[in-house]
Tab-separated table of N, CA and C in Angstrom:
chain	number	residue	atom	x	y	z
A	1	MET	N	13.568	-11.294	2.083
A	1	MET	CA	12.851	-11.112	2.777
A	1	MET	C	12.959	-10.090	3.915
A	2	SER	N	13.047	-9.336	4.522
A	2	SER	CA	13.143	-8.613	5.789
A	2	SER	C	13.358	-9.379	7.206
A	3	GLU	N	14.441	-9.083	8.024
A	3	GLU	CA	14.451	-9.629	9.396
A	3	GLU	C	12.848	-9.668	10.255
A	4	ALA	N	12.798	-8.124	10.023
A	4	ALA	CA	11.569	-8.517	10.743
A	4	ALA	C	10.310	-9.125	10.339
A	5	ALA	N	10.343	-9.388	8.881
A	5	ALA	CA	9.067	-9.918	8.225
A	5	ALA	C	9.323	-11.444	8.418
A	6	HIS	N	10.974	-12.385	8.763
A	6	HIS	CA	11.192	-13.338	9.470
A	6	HIS	C	11.306	-13.713	10.695
A	7	ASP	N	10.702	-12.821	11.350
A	7	ASP	CA	10.602	-12.763	13.028
A	7	ASP	C	9.341	-13.321	13.450
A	8	GLN	N	8.686	-13.011	12.470
A	8	GLN	CA	7.388	-13.131	12.726
A	8	GLN	C	6.797	-15.095	11.746
A	9	SER	N	6.107	-16.137	12.934
A	9	SER	CA	5.854	-16.689	12.059
A	9	SER	C	4.733	-17.099	10.867
A	10	LEU	N	4.704	-16.458	9.792
A	10	LEU	CA	3.797	-17.110	8.795
A	10	LEU	C	2.756	-18.041	8.835
A	11	PRO	N	1.283	-17.648	9.235
A	11	PRO	CA	-0.091	-18.393	8.768
A	11	PRO	C	0.163	-19.761	7.858
A	12	ALA	N	-0.445	-20.577	8.403
A	12	ALA	CA	-0.355	-22.003	6.881
A	12	ALA	C	-1.215	-21.201	6.159
A	13	CYS	N	-2.027	-20.766	6.175
A	13	CYS	CA	-2.540	-20.883	5.320
A	13	CYS	C	-2.140	-19.772	3.985
A	14	PRO	N	-2.317	-19.671	3.127
A	14	PRO	CA	-1.702	-18.920	1.816
A	14	PRO	C	-2.929	-17.530	2.012
A	15	VAL	N	-3.538	-17.708	1.938
A	15	VAL	CA	-4.325	-16.493	2.505
A	15	VAL	C	-4.711	-16.034	3.041
A	16	GLU	N	-4.027	-16.085	4.226
A	16	GLU	CA	-4.213	-15.422	5.548
A	16	GLU	C	-2.853	-14.694	5.408
A	17	VAL	N	-1.459	-15.566	4.692
A	17	VAL	CA	-0.679	-14.636	4.378
A	17	VAL	C	-0.350	-13.402	3.558
A	18	THR	N	-1.150	-13.152	2.620
A	18	THR	CA	-1.678	-12.432	1.742
A	18	THR	C	-2.582	-10.825	2.518
A	19	LEU	N	-3.091	-11.682	3.758
A	19	LEU	CA	-3.916	-10.400	4.143
A	19	LEU	C	-3.586	-10.249	5.526
A	20	THR	N	-2.219	-10.715	6.127
A	20	THR	CA	-0.937	-10.426	7.087
A	20	THR	C	-0.644	-8.993	6.494
A	21	LEU	N	-0.255	-9.488	5.052
A	21	LEU	CA	0.539	-8.237	4.234
A	21	LEU	C	0.140	-6.442	3.684
A	22	ILE	N	-1.157	-7.334	3.491
A	22	ILE	CA	-1.859	-6.025	2.970
A	22	ILE	C	-2.937	-6.095	3.522
A	23	SER	N	-3.320	-5.778	5.037
A	23	SER	CA	-4.385	-6.291	5.811
A	23	SER	C	-5.596	-5.060	5.886
A	24	ASN	N	-5.109	-4.037	5.401
A	24	ASN	CA	-6.423	-3.060	5.482
A	24	ASN	C	-6.004	-1.983	4.357
A	25	LYS	N	-7.314	-1.475	4.156
A	25	LYS	CA	-7.708	-0.431	3.345
A	25	LYS	C	-6.542	0.724	3.255
A	26	TRP	N	-5.589	1.211	4.110
A	26	TRP	CA	-4.182	2.034	4.017
A	26	TRP	C	-3.222	1.315	3.023
A	27	LYS	N	-2.873	0.110	3.369
A	27	LYS	CA	-1.731	-0.588	2.839
A	27	LYS	C	-2.247	-0.887	1.091
A	28	VAL	N	-3.877	-1.243	0.896
A	28	VAL	CA	-4.145	-1.681	-0.455
A	28	VAL	C	-4.016	-0.018	-1.419
A	29	LEU	N	-4.618	0.462	-0.427
A	29	LEU	CA	-4.586	2.398	-0.973
A	29	LEU	C	-3.190	3.170	-1.585
A	30	ILE	N	-2.093	2.273	-0.577
A	30	ILE	CA	-0.858	2.723	-0.681
A	30	ILE	C	0.260	1.601	-1.955
A	31	LEU	N	-0.436	0.809	-1.633
A	31	LEU	CA	0.243	-0.207	-3.467
A	31	LEU	C	-0.432	-0.169	-4.461
A	32	ARG	N	-1.941	0.946	-4.493
A	32	ARG	CA	-2.517	1.976	-5.426
A	32	ARG	C	-1.647	2.541	-6.332
A	33	ASP	N	-1.106	3.836	-5.276
A	33	ASP	CA	-0.918	4.809	-5.877
A	33	ASP	C	0.344	4.511	-6.046
A	34	LEU	N	1.054	3.462	-5.272
A	34	LEU	CA	2.921	3.062	-5.817
A	34	LEU	C	2.570	2.721	-6.942
A	35	LEU	N	1.909	1.678	-7.852
A	35	LEU	CA	1.987	0.723	-8.777
A	35	LEU	C	1.940	1.825	-9.904
A	36	THR	N	1.374	2.842	-9.630
A	36	THR	CA	2.476	4.013	-11.145
A	36	THR	C	3.509	4.547	-10.642
A	37	GLY	N	4.519	4.642	-9.693
A	37	GLY	CA	5.560	5.147	-9.735
A	37	GLY	C	5.518	5.420	-8.058
A	38	THR	N	7.264	6.202	-8.467
A	38	THR	CA	7.621	6.346	-7.223
A	38	THR	C	7.173	7.459	-6.373
A	39	LYS	N	6.649	7.581	-5.266
A	39	LYS	CA	6.151	8.981	-4.355
A	39	LYS	C	6.834	9.069	-3.466
A	40	ARG	N	6.798	10.816	-3.044
A	40	ARG	CA	7.229	11.482	-1.944
A	40	ARG	C	5.466	10.857	-0.707
A	41	PHE	N	5.816	11.380	0.759
A	41	PHE	CA	5.118	10.799	1.724
A	41	PHE	C	4.259	12.407	1.468
A	42	GLY	N	4.586	13.167	0.843
A	42	GLY	CA	2.983	13.995	0.871
A	42	GLY	C	1.915	13.599	-0.296
A	43	GLU	N	3.004	13.408	-1.621
A	43	GLU	CA	1.600	12.932	-2.734
A	43	GLU	C	0.926	11.332	-2.179
A	44	LEU	N	1.860	10.678	-1.746
A	44	LEU	CA	0.525	9.317	-0.635
A	44	LEU	C	-0.157	9.922	0.239
A	45	LYS	N	-0.079	10.775	1.167
A	45	LYS	CA	-1.189	11.584	1.757
A	45	LYS	C	-1.541	12.069	1.606
A	46	LYS	N	-1.770	12.994	-0.354
A	46	LYS	CA	-3.122	14.113	-0.469
A	46	LYS	C	-4.225	12.672	-1.063
A	47	SER	N	-3.324	11.907	-1.942
A	47	SER	CA	-3.786	10.712	-2.824
A	47	SER	C	-5.141	10.060	-2.075
A	48	ILE	N	-4.313	9.617	-0.969
A	48	ILE	CA	-5.555	9.200	0.477
A	48	ILE	C	-6.087	9.499	0.742
A	49	GLY	N	-6.165	10.552	0.945
A	49	GLY	CA	-6.805	11.394	1.809
A	49	GLY	C	-7.437	11.525	3.584
A	50	THR	N	-7.991	10.847	3.273
A	50	THR	CA	-8.567	10.931	5.140
A	50	THR	C	-7.288	10.296	6.341
A	51	VAL	N	-6.049	9.502	5.050
A	51	VAL	CA	-5.369	9.021	6.642
A	51	VAL	C	-4.570	9.653	7.168
A	52	THR	N	-5.002	9.961	8.747
A	52	THR	CA	-3.396	10.662	9.239
A	52	THR	C	-2.062	10.130	8.777
A	53	GLN	N	-1.654	11.786	9.338
A	53	GLN	CA	0.209	10.844	8.839
A	53	GLN	C	0.894	10.370	10.006
A	54	LYS	N	-0.114	10.098	11.509
A	54	LYS	CA	0.525	8.698	12.189
A	54	LYS	C	0.161	7.526	11.623
A	55	VAL	N	-0.658	7.132	11.058
A	55	VAL	CA	-0.948	6.453	10.436
A	55	VAL	C	0.027	5.904	9.092
A	56	LEU	N	-0.112	6.648	7.933
A	56	LEU	CA	0.402	6.864	7.049
A	56	LEU	C	1.382	6.240	7.374
A	57	THR	N	2.401	6.695	8.008
A	57	THR	CA	3.962	6.595	8.710
A	57	THR	C	3.735	4.871	9.090
A	58	ALA	N	2.772	4.742	9.965
A	58	ALA	CA	2.914	3.446	10.352
A	58	ALA	C	2.771	2.206	9.699
A	59	GLN	N	1.989	2.498	8.322
A	59	GLN	CA	1.862	1.501	7.579
A	59	GLN	C	2.812	1.384	6.554
A	60	LEU	N	3.291	2.853	6.535
A	60	LEU	CA	4.663	2.465	5.146
A	60	LEU	C	5.860	2.028	5.942
A	61	ARG	N	6.058	2.043	7.474
A	61	ARG	CA	7.473	1.474	7.743
A	61	ARG	C	6.596	-0.069	7.645
A	62	GLU	N	5.503	-0.396	8.777
A	62	GLU	CA	5.103	-1.979	8.309
A	62	GLU	C	5.320	-2.312	6.602
A	63	MET	N	5.093	-2.108	5.697
A	63	MET	CA	4.758	-2.619	4.586
A	63	MET	C	6.668	-2.145	3.895
A	64	GLU	N	7.476	-1.489	4.508
A	64	GLU	CA	9.396	-1.466	3.939
A	64	GLU	C	9.631	-2.498	5.186
A	65	ALA	N	9.266	-3.438	6.011
A	65	ALA	CA	9.662	-4.018	7.002
A	65	ALA	C	9.362	-5.669	6.280
A	66	SER	N	8.086	-5.360	5.753
A	66	SER	CA	7.553	-6.622	5.067
A	66	SER	C	8.152	-6.993	3.643
A	67	GLY	N	8.743	-6.278	3.361
A	67	GLY	CA	9.955	-6.325	1.612
A	67	GLY	C	8.802	-5.558	0.681
A	68	LEU	N	7.628	-5.164	0.950
A	68	LEU	CA	7.221	-4.593	0.014
A	68	LEU	C	7.224	-3.676	-0.757
A	69	LEU	N	8.020	-2.261	-0.026
A	69	LEU	CA	8.336	-1.046	-0.824
A	69	LEU	C	9.706	-0.603	-0.020
A	70	THR	N	10.332	-0.010	-0.615
A	70	THR	CA	11.696	0.743	0.020
A	70	THR	C	11.384	2.493	0.235
A	71	ARG	N	12.173	2.985	0.920
A	71	ARG	CA	11.877	3.970	1.530
A	71	ARG	C	13.970	4.115	1.150
A	72	THR	N	13.181	5.535	-0.055
A	72	THR	CA	14.791	6.477	0.023
A	72	THR	C	14.919	7.749	0.763
A	73	VAL	N	16.252	7.715	1.498
A	73	VAL	CA	16.108	9.414	1.658
A	73	VAL	C	17.646	10.182	1.354
A	74	TYR	N	17.010	11.340	0.659
A	74	TYR	CA	17.933	11.832	0.486
A	74	TYR	C	18.424	13.210	1.260
A	75	ALA	N	20.236	13.259	0.865
A	75	ALA	CA	20.132	14.376	2.403
A	75	ALA	C	20.515	15.629	1.509
A	76	GLU	N	19.421	16.355	2.000
A	76	GLU	CA	19.159	17.550	1.281
A	76	GLU	C	18.749	18.596	2.427
A	77	VAL	N	17.877	19.693	2.102
A	77	VAL	CA	17.953	20.127	3.029
A	77	VAL	C	16.041	21.015	2.237
A	78	PRO	N	15.271	21.516	2.121
A	78	PRO	CA	14.243	20.051	3.396
A	78	PRO	C	15.025	18.667	3.001
A	79	PRO	N	14.447	17.490	3.938
A	79	PRO	CA	15.080	16.120	2.997
A	79	PRO	C	13.643	15.953	2.743
A	80	ARG	N	14.252	14.274	1.581
A	80	ARG	CA	13.303	14.263	0.250
A	80	ARG	C	12.960	13.023	0.750
A	81	VAL	N	12.268	12.476	0.522
A	81	VAL	CA	12.175	10.803	1.299
A	81	VAL	C	10.991	10.349	0.067
A	82	GLU	N	11.634	9.402	-0.246
A	82	GLU	CA	10.406	8.439	-1.428
A	82	GLU	C	10.224	7.217	-1.451
A	83	TYR	N	9.004	6.569	-1.831
A	83	TYR	CA	8.843	5.395	-1.446
A	83	TYR	C	8.434	4.378	-2.811
A	84	ALA	N	8.906	3.583	-3.185
A	84	ALA	CA	8.707	2.562	-4.449
A	84	ALA	C	8.484	0.796	-3.962
A	85	LEU	N	7.379	0.423	-4.969
A	85	LEU	CA	7.616	-0.663	-4.744
A	85	LEU	C	8.405	-1.736	-5.057
A	86	THR	N	8.967	-2.961	-4.158
A	86	THR	CA	10.184	-3.670	-4.873
A	86	THR	C	9.244	-5.123	-5.446
A	87	GLU	N	10.463	-5.581	-6.156
A	87	GLU	CA	9.641	-6.993	-6.986
A	87	GLU	C	8.413	-7.494	-6.312
A	88	LEU	N	8.545	-7.535	-5.009
A	88	LEU	CA	7.595	-8.373	-4.287
A	88	LEU	C	6.208	-7.142	-3.875
A	89	GLY	N	6.510	-6.869	-3.988
A	89	GLY	CA	5.641	-5.311	-3.906
A	89	GLY	C	4.735	-5.070	-5.385
A	90	LEU	N	5.213	-5.190	-6.355
A	90	LEU	CA	5.035	-5.356	-7.982
A	90	LEU	C	4.115	-6.867	-8.483
A	91	SER	N	4.804	-7.417	-7.417
A	91	SER	CA	4.569	-8.680	-7.455
A	91	SER	C	2.741	-9.013	-7.480
A	92	LEU	N	2.114	-7.710	-6.097
A	92	LEU	CA	1.010	-7.897	-5.749
A	92	LEU	C	0.013	-6.865	-6.923
A	93	LYS	N	0.170	-6.671	-8.294
A	93	LYS	CA	-0.349	-6.495	-9.410
A	93	LYS	C	-1.746	-6.627	-9.613
A	94	PRO	N	-1.262	-8.241	-9.885
A	94	PRO	CA	-2.393	-8.471	-10.646
A	94	PRO	C	-3.670	-8.693	-9.069
A	95	ILE	N	-2.869	-9.328	-7.882
A	95	ILE	CA	-4.412	-8.977	-7.081
A	95	ILE	C	-4.651	-7.832	-6.950
A	96	LEU	N	-4.509	-6.652	-6.999
A	96	LEU	CA	-5.223	-5.280	-6.917
A	96	LEU	C	-5.715	-5.270	-8.377
A	97	ASP	N	-5.420	-5.194	-9.262
A	97	ASP	CA	-6.494	-5.849	-10.747
A	97	ASP	C	-7.160	-6.426	-10.498
A	98	SER	N	-7.269	-7.262	-9.614
A	98	SER	CA	-8.740	-8.323	-9.659
A	98	SER	C	-9.798	-7.196	-8.790
A	99	MET	N	-9.126	-7.380	-7.904
A	99	MET	CA	-10.164	-5.820	-6.713
A	99	MET	C	-10.772	-5.003	-7.426
A	100	GLN	N	-10.033	-4.135	-8.173
A	100	GLN	CA	-10.822	-3.326	-8.947
A	100	GLN	C	-11.625	-3.881	-10.403
A	101	ALA	N	-12.083	-5.109	-10.803
A	101	ALA	CA	-12.312	-5.443	-11.807
A	101	ALA	C	-13.569	-5.670	-10.961
A	102	TRP	N	-13.135	-6.542	-10.044
A	102	TRP	CA	-14.080	-7.080	-8.691
A	102	TRP	C	-15.345	-5.613	-7.864
A	103	GLY	N	-14.392	-4.238	-7.974
A	103	GLY	CA	-14.899	-3.502	-7.253
A	103	GLY	C	-16.066	-2.746	-8.136
A	104	SER	N	-15.353	-2.721	-9.485
A	104	SER	CA	-16.562	-1.590	-10.168
A	104	SER	C	-17.760	-2.949	-11.098
A	105	ASP	N	-17.044	-4.088	-11.130
A	105	ASP	CA	-18.787	-4.441	-11.561
A	105	ASP	C	-19.979	-4.965	-10.326
A	106	TYR	N	-19.119	-4.407	-9.281
A	106	TYR	CA	-20.355	-4.278	-8.317
A	106	TYR	C	-20.754	-3.165	-8.256
A	107	GLN	N	-19.912	-1.805	-8.498
A	107	GLN	CA	-20.493	-0.833	-8.246
A	107	GLN	C	-22.032	-0.276	-9.878
A	108	THR	N	-21.528	-0.722	-10.422
A	108	THR	CA	-22.147	-1.510	-12.060
A	108	THR	C	-23.433	-1.712	-11.482
A	109	LYS	N	-23.474	-3.191	-10.767
A	109	LYS	CA	-24.552	-3.660	-10.493
A	109	LYS	C	-25.391	-2.933	-9.596
A	110	HIS	N	-24.569	-2.683	-8.433
A	110	HIS	CA	-25.824	-2.249	-7.136
A	110	HIS	C	-25.133	-0.687	-7.152
A	111	GLU	N	-25.434	0.333	-8.115
A	111	GLU	CA	-25.425	1.732	-8.312
A	111	GLU	C	-26.645	1.989	-7.772
A	112	LEU	N	-27.051	2.908	-6.902
A	112	LEU	CA	-28.393	3.053	-6.351
A	112	LEU	C	-29.425	4.093	-7.544
A	113	PRO	N	-30.353	3.863	-7.933
A	113	PRO	CA	-31.305	4.627	-8.623
A	113	PRO	C	-31.048	6.200	-8.032
A	114	ARG	N	-30.863	7.807	-9.198
A	114	ARG	CA	-30.877	9.006	-8.806
A	114	ARG	C	-32.274	9.070	-8.889
């Protein structure tokens, strides 16, 4: 775990710890996109859609600080930056899979008639 994550004391409740690390929809959508492999900033922005560049940058920095992803900068012109999940980030896959299954089931049962 990174030093930044150590600076903050973690909640006693394990569910709250998880929520602290993936606390908003942007982080969950970033995880969703990176589960399929390494992505560049522009790819993430396009896939997520409505997120602003400032917010996406802030979320990526927080996730990097907590050890969920890595940021690799290539010394090219223009600079190329890629994001990838760490082993810790990849360990969230079963949680996201469960969220997808639950959401799909909910959609099926609560879909509005056309």
